[in-house]
mmCIF file of C-alpha atoms and ligand atoms in Angstrom:
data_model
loop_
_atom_site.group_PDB
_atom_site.id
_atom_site.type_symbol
_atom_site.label_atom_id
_atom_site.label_comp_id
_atom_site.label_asym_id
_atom_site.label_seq_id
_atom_site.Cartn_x
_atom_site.Cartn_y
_atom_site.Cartn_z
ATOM 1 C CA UNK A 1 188.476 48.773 -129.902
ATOM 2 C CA UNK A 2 190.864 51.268 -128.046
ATOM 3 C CA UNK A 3 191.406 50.103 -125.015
ATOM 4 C CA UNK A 4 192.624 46.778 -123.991
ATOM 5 C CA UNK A 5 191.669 45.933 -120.314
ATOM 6 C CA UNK A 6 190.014 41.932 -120.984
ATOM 7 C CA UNK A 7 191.755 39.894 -123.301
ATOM 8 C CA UNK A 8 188.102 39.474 -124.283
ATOM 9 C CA UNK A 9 188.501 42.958 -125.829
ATOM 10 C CA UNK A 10 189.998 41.392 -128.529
ATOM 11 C CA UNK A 11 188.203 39.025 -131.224
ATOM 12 C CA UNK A 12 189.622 36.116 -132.346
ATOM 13 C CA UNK A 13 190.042 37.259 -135.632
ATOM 14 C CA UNK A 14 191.945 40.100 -133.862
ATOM 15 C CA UNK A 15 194.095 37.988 -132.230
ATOM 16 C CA UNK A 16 194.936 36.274 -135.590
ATOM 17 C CA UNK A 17 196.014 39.420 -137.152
ATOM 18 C CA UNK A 18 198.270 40.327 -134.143
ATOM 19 C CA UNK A 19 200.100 37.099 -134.264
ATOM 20 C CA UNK A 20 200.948 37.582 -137.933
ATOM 21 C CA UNK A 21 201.982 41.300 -137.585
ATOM 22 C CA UNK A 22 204.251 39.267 -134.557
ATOM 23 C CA UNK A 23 205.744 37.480 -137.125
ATOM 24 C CA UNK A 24 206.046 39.424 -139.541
ATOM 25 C CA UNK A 25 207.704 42.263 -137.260
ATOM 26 C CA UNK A 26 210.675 38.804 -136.112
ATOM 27 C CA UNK A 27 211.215 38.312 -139.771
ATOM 28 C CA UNK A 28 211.518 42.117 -140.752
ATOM 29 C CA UNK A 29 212.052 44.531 -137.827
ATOM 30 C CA UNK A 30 213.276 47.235 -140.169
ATOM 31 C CA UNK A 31 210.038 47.274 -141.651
ATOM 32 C CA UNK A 32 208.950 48.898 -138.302
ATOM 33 C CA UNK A 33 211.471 50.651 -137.024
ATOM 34 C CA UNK A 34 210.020 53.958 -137.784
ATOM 35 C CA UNK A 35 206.202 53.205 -137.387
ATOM 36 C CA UNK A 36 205.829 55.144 -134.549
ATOM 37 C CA UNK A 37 208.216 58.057 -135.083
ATOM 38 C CA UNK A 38 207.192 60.806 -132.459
ATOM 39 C CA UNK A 39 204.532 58.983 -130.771
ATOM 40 C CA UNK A 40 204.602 58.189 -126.948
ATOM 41 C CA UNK A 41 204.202 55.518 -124.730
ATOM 42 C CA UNK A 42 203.524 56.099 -120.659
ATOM 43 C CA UNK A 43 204.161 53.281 -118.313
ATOM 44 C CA UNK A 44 202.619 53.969 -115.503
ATOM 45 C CA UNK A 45 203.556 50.816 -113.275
ATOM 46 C CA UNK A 46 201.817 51.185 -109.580
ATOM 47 C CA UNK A 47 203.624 47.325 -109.055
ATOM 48 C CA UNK A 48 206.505 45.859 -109.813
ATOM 49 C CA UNK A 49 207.741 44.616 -113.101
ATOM 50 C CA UNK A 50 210.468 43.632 -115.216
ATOM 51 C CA UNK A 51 209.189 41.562 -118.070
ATOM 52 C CA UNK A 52 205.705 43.381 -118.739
ATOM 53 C CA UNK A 53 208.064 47.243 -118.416
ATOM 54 C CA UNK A 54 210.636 46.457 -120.265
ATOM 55 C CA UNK A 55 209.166 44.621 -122.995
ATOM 56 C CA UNK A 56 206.632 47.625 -123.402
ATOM 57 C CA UNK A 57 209.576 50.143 -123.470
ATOM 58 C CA UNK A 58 211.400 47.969 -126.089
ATOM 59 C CA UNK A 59 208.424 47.157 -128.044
ATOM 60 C CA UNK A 60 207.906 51.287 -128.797
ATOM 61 C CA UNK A 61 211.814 51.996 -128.696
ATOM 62 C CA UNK A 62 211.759 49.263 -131.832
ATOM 63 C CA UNK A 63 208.919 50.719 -133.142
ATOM 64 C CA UNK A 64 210.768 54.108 -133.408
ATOM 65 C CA UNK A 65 208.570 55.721 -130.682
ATOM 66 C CA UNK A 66 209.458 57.158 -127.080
ATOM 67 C CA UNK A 67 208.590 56.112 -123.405
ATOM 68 C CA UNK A 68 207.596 58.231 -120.425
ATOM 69 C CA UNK A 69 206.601 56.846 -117.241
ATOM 70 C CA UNK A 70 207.245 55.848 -113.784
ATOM 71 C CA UNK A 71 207.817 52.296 -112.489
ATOM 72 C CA UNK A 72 207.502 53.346 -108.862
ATOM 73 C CA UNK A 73 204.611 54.696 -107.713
ATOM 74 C CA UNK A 74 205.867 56.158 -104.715
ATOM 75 C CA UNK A 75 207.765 58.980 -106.655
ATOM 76 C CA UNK A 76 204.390 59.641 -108.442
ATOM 77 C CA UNK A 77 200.854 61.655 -107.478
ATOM 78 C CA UNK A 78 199.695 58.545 -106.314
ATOM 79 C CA UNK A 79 202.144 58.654 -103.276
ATOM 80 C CA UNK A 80 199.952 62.255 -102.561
ATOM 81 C CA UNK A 81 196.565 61.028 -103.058
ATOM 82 C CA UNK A 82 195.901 61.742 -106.907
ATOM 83 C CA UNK A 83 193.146 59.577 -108.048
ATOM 84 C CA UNK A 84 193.918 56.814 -110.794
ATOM 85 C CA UNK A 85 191.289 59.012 -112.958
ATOM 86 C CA UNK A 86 193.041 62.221 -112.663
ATOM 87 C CA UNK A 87 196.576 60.628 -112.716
ATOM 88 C CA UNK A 88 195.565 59.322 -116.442
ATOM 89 C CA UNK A 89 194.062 62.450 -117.743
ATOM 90 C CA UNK A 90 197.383 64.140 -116.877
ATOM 91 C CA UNK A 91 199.462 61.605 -118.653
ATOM 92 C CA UNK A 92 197.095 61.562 -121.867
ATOM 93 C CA UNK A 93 198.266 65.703 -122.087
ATOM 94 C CA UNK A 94 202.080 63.914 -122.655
ATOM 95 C CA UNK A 95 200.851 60.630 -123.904
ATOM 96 C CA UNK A 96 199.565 58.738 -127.060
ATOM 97 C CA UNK A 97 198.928 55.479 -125.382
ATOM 98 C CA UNK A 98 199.751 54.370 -121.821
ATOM 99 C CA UNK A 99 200.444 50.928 -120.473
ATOM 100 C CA UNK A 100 199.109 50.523 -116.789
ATOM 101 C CA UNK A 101 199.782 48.040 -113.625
ATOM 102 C CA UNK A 102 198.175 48.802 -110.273
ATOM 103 C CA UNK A 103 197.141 46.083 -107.605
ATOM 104 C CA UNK A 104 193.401 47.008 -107.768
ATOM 105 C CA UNK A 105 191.495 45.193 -109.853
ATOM 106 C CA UNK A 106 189.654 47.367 -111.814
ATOM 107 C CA UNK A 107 191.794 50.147 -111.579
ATOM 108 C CA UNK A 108 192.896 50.256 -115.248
ATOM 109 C CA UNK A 109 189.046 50.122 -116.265
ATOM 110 C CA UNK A 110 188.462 53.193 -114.442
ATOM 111 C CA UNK A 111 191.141 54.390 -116.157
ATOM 112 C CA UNK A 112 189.751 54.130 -119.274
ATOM 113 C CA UNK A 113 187.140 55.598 -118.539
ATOM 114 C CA UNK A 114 188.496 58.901 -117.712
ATOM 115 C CA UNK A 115 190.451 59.265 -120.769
ATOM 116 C CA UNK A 116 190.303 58.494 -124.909
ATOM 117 C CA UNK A 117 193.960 57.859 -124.786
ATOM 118 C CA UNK A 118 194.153 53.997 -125.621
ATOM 119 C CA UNK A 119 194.716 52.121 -122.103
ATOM 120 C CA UNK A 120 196.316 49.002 -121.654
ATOM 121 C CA UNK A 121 195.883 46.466 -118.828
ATOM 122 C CA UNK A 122 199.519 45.084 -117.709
ATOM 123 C CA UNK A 123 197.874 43.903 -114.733
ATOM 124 C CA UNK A 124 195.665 44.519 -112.330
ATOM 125 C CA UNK A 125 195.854 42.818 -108.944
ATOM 126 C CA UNK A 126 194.900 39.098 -108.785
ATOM 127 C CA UNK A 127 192.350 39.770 -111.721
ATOM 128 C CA UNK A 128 193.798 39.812 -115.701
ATOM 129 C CA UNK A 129 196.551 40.318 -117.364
ATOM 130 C CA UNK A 130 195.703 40.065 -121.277
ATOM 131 C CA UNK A 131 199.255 41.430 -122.698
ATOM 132 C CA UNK A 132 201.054 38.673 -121.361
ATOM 133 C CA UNK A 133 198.087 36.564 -122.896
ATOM 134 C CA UNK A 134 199.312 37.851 -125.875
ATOM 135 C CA UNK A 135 202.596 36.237 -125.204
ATOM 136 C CA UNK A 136 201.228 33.385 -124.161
ATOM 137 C CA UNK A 137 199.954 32.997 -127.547
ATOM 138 C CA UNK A 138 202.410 33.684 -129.748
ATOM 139 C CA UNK A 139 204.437 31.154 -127.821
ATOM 140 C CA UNK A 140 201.470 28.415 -128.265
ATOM 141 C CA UNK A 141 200.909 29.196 -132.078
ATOM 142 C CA UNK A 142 204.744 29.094 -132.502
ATOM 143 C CA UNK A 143 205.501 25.985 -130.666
ATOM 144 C CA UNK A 144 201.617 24.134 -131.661
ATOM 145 C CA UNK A 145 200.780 26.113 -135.408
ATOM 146 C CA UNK A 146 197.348 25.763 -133.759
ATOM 147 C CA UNK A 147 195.005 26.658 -130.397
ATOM 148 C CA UNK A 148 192.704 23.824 -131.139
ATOM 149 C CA UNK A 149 192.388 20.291 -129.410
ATOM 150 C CA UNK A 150 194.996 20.834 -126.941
ATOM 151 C CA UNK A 151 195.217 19.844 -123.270
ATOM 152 C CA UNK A 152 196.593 22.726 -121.001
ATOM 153 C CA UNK A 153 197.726 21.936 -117.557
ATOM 154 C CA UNK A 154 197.426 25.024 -115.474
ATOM 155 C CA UNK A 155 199.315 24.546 -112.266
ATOM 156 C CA UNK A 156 200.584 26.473 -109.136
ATOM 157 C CA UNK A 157 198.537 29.696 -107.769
ATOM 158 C CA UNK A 158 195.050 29.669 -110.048
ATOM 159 C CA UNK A 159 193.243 31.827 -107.492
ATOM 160 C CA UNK A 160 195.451 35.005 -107.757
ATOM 161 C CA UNK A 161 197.383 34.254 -111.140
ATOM 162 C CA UNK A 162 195.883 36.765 -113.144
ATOM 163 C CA UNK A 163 197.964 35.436 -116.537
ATOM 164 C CA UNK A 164 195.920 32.284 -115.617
ATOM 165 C CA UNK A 165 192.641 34.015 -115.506
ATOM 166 C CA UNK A 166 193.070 35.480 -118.877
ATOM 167 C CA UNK A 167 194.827 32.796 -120.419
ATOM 168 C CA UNK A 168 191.464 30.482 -119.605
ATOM 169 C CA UNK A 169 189.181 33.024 -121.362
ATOM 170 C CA UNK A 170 191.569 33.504 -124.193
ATOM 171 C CA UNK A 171 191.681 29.843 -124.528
ATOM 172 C CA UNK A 172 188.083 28.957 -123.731
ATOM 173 C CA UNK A 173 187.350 30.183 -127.666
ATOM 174 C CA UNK A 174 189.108 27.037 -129.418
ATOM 175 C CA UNK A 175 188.070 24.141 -130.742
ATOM 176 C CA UNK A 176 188.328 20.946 -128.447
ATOM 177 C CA UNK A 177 190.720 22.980 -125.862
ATOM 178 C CA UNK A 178 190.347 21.172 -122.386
ATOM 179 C CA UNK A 179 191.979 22.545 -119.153
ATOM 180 C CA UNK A 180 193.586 20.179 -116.137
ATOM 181 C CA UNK A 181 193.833 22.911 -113.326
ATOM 182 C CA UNK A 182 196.417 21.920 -110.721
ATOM 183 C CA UNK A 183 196.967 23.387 -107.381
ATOM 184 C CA UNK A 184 196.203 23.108 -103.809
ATOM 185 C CA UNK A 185 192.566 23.753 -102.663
ATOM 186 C CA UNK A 186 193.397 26.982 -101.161
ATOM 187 C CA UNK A 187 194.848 27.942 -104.176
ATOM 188 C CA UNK A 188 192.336 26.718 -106.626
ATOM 189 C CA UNK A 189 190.688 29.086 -109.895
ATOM 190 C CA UNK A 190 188.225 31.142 -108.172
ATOM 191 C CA UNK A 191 184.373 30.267 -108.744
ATOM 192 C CA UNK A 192 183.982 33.337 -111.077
ATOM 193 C CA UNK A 193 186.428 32.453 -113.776
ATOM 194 C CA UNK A 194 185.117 28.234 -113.646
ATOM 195 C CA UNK A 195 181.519 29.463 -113.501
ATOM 196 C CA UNK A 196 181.274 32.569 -116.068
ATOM 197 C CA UNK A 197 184.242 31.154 -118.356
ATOM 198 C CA UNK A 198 184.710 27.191 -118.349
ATOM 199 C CA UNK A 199 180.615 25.995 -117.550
ATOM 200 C CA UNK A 200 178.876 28.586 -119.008
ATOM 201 C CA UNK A 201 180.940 27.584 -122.652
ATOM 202 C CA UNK A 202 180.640 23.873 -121.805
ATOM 203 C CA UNK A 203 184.717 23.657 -121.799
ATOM 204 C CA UNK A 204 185.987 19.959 -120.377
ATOM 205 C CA UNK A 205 188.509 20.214 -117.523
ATOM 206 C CA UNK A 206 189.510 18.719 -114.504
ATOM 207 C CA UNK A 207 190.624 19.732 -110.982
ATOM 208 C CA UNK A 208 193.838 17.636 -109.107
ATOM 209 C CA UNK A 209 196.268 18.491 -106.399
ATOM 210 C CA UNK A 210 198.706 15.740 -108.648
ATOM 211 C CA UNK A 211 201.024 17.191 -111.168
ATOM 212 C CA UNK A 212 202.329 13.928 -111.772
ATOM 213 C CA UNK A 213 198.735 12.433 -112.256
ATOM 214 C CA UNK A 214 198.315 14.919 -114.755
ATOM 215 C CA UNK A 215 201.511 15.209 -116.640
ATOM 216 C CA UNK A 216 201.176 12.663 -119.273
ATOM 217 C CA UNK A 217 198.118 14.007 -121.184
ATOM 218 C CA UNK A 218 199.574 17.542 -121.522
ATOM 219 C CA UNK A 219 200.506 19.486 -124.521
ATOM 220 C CA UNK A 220 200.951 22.525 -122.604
ATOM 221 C CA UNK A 221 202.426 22.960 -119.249
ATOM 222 C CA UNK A 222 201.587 26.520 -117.689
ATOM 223 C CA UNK A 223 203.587 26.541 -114.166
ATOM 224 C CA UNK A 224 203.001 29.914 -112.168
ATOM 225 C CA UNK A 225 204.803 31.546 -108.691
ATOM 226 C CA UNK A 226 202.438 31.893 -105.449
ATOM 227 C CA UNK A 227 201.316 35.347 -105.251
ATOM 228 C CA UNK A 228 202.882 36.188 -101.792
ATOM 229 C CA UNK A 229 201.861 39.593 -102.340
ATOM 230 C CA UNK A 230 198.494 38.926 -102.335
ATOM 231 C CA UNK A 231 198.169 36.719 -99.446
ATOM 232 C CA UNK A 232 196.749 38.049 -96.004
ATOM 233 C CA UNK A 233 198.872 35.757 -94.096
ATOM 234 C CA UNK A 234 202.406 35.023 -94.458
ATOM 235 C CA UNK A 235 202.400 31.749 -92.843
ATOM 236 C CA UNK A 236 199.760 30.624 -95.254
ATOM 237 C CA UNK A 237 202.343 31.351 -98.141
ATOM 238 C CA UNK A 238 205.259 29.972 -96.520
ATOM 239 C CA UNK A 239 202.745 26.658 -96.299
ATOM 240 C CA UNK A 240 201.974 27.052 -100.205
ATOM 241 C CA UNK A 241 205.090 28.604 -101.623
ATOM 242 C CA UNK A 242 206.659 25.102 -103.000
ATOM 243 C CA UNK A 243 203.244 23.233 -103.568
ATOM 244 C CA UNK A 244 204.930 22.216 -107.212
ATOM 245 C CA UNK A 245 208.146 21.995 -108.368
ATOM 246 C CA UNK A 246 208.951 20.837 -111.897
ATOM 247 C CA UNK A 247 212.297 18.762 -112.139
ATOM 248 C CA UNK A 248 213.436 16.502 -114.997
ATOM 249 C CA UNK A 249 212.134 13.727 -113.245
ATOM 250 C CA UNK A 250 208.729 14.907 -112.766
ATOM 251 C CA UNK A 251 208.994 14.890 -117.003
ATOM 252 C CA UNK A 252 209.843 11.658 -117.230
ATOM 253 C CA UNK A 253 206.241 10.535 -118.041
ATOM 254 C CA UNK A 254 205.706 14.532 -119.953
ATOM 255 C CA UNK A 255 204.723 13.617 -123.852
ATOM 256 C CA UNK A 256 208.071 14.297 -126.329
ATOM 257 C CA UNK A 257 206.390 17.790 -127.376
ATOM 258 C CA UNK A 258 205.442 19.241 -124.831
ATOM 259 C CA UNK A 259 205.657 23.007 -124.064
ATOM 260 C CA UNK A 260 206.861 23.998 -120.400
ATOM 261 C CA UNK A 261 205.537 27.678 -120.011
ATOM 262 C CA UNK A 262 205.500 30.140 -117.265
ATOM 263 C CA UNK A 263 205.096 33.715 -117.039
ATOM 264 C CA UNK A 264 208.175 34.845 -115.032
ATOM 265 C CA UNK A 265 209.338 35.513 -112.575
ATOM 266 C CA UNK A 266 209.430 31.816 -111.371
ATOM 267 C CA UNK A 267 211.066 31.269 -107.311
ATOM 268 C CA UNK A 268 210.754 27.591 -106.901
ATOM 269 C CA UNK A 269 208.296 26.043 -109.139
ATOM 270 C CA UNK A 270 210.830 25.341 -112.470
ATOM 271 C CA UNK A 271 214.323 23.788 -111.151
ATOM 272 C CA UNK A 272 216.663 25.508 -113.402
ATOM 273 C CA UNK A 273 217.811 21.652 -114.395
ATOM 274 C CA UNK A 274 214.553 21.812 -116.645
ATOM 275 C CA UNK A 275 215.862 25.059 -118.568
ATOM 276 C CA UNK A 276 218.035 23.172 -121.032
ATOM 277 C CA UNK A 277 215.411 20.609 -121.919
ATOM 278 C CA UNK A 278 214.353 21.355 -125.130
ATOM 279 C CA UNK A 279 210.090 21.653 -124.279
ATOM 280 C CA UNK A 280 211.344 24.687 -121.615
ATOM 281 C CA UNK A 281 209.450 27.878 -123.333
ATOM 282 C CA UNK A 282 209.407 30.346 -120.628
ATOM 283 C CA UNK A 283 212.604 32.467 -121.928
ATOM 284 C CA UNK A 284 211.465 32.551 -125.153
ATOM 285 C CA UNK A 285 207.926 33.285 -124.165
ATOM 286 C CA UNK A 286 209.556 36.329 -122.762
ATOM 287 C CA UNK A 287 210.805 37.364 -125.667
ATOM 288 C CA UNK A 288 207.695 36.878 -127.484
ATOM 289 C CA UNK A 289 205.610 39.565 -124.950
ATOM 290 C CA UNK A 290 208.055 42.345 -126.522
ATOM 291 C CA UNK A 291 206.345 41.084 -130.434
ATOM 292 C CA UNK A 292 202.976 41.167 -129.482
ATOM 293 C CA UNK A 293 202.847 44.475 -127.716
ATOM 294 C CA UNK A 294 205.159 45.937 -130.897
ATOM 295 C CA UNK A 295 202.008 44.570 -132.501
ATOM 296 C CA UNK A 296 199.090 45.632 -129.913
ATOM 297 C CA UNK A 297 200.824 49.091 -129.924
ATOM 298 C CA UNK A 298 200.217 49.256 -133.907
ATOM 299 C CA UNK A 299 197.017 48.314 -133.663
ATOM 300 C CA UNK A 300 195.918 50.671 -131.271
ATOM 301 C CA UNK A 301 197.670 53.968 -132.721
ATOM 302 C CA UNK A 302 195.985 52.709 -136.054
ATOM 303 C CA UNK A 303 199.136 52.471 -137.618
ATOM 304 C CA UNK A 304 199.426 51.231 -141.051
HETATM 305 C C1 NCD B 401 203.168 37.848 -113.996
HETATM 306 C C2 NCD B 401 202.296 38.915 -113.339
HETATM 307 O O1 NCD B 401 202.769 40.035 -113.122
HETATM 308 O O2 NCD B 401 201.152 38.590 -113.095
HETATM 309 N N1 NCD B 401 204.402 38.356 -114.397
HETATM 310 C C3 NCD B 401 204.506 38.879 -115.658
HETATM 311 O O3 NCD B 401 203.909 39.874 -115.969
HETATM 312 N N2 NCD B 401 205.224 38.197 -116.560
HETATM 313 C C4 NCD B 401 203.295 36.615 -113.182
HETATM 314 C C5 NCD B 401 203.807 36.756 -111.782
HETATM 315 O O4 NCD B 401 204.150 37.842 -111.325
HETATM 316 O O5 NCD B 401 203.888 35.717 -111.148
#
């Protein structure tokens, strides 16, 4: 494996060992402070970010390595025409592994396919995004000890959430894992991702528009924003923007362990009343990305 576009890229068993080099690296970072000495990391970021950037430019910085990139695209080749392809062989002449976002799905495939210099998906368009995944994990392992029998709530924007998309496949590999996907019907997880993913491996879930319905059978409680960028009509997002909104009274009926997650940034859908209760993982889940992709990195320079 050198490229990670899918979260499917990545076995189980591969998955495993990046969650213990996770935790390994939070109980002894000076272990790997100088595992990448001289090696660099391009971020080539065609969208906006903060979480996914950042936490790949700390996750080499800790690792001892160095960061190149761009986080604008308009003060890049792009802005004159340059092809993805030929953008990406340039950087793999500076480069030992580049982290890429654009908004076409597909585009960091094609990437990879131009180039032997490991590429990483940090998300493209409304499709995947397997290094928060990765995240999303390590939070789940470290809140749960386990992926198996759980009941996952997905709610919000499940047609362009691409964390959602590759959180289902990731998830979709675990014993007794069942999904309750929650959102509005224009909104709802697009046919290819129930069809190839959730009937084709006989996983149980359900489909509601009722977050309260749903909320007392959940372990895991995945909010997610509505994509505005990806909508062709403002007024439809201005209609959809606040479908959900998770308060501490919506909770009430929540089971005692229950983990609130969300990929960041959030607008509406979390009140900021539900940040001190104690099942709120979303900051911490944060802070977990910049682990996993100290650990992804690693794995993909074949450091020891
Ligand atoms: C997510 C993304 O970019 O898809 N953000 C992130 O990487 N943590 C979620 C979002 O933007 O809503």
């Amino acid at each position: 494996m050198s490229n990670v576009i899918d979260i499917l890229d990545l076995s189980v068993e591969d998955i495993d060992g990046l969650i213990n080099v996770a935790c390994d690296i939070i109980e002894n970072p000076d272990k790997y402070a100088e595992k990448c000495k001289r090696k660099k990391l391009a971020t080539l970021f065609f969208e906006p970010s903060t979480r996914t950037r950042l936490s790949f430019e700390a996750a080499m910085y800790e690792l001892g390595g160095n960061v190149i990139g761009f986080s604008d695209s308009n003060n890049s080749s792009a802005a004159k025409g340059e092809s993805v392809a030929d953008t990406v062989r340039t950087v793999s002449c500076y480069a030992d592994i580049i982290a890429m976002r654009h908004p076409k799905e597909g585009a960091p495939l094609v990437a990879s396919m131009a180039t032997n210099t490991p590429i990483i998906n940090a998300g493209d368009g409304g499709h995947n995004h397997p290094t928060q995944t990765l995240a999303d994990l390590l939070t789940i392992y470290r809140e749960k000890g386990s992926f198996n029998n759980l009941t996952v709530g997905l709610c919000g924007d499940l047609k362009f959430g691409r964390t959602v998309h590759s959180l289902i496949n990731a998830l979709s590999r675990y014993a007794g894992v069942k999904f309750v996907l929650i959102s509005p019907e224009e909104l709802k997880l697009p046919d290819y991702v129930t069809n190839n993913v959730l009937i084709k491996n006989n996983i149980p879930y359900t489909v509601t528009t009722d977050l309260s319905e749903a909320m007392p059978q959940l372990d895991i409680l995945y909010m997610t924003r509505v994509q505005r960028e990806r909508f062709f009509n403002e007024q439809d997002y201005i209609r959809l923007k606040d479908s959900y909104i998770l308060t501490p009274e919506k909770l009430i009926s929540a089971k005692e362990d229950l983990a609130i997650m969300h990929p960041l940034p959030r607008v509406n859908e979390i009140s900021c009343a539900v940040d001190n209760d104690k099942r709120a993982c979303y900051f911490k889940q944060a802070l977990y990305g910049k682990y996993m992709r100290m650990a992804l990195i690693l794995k993909l320079l074949e450091v020891e």
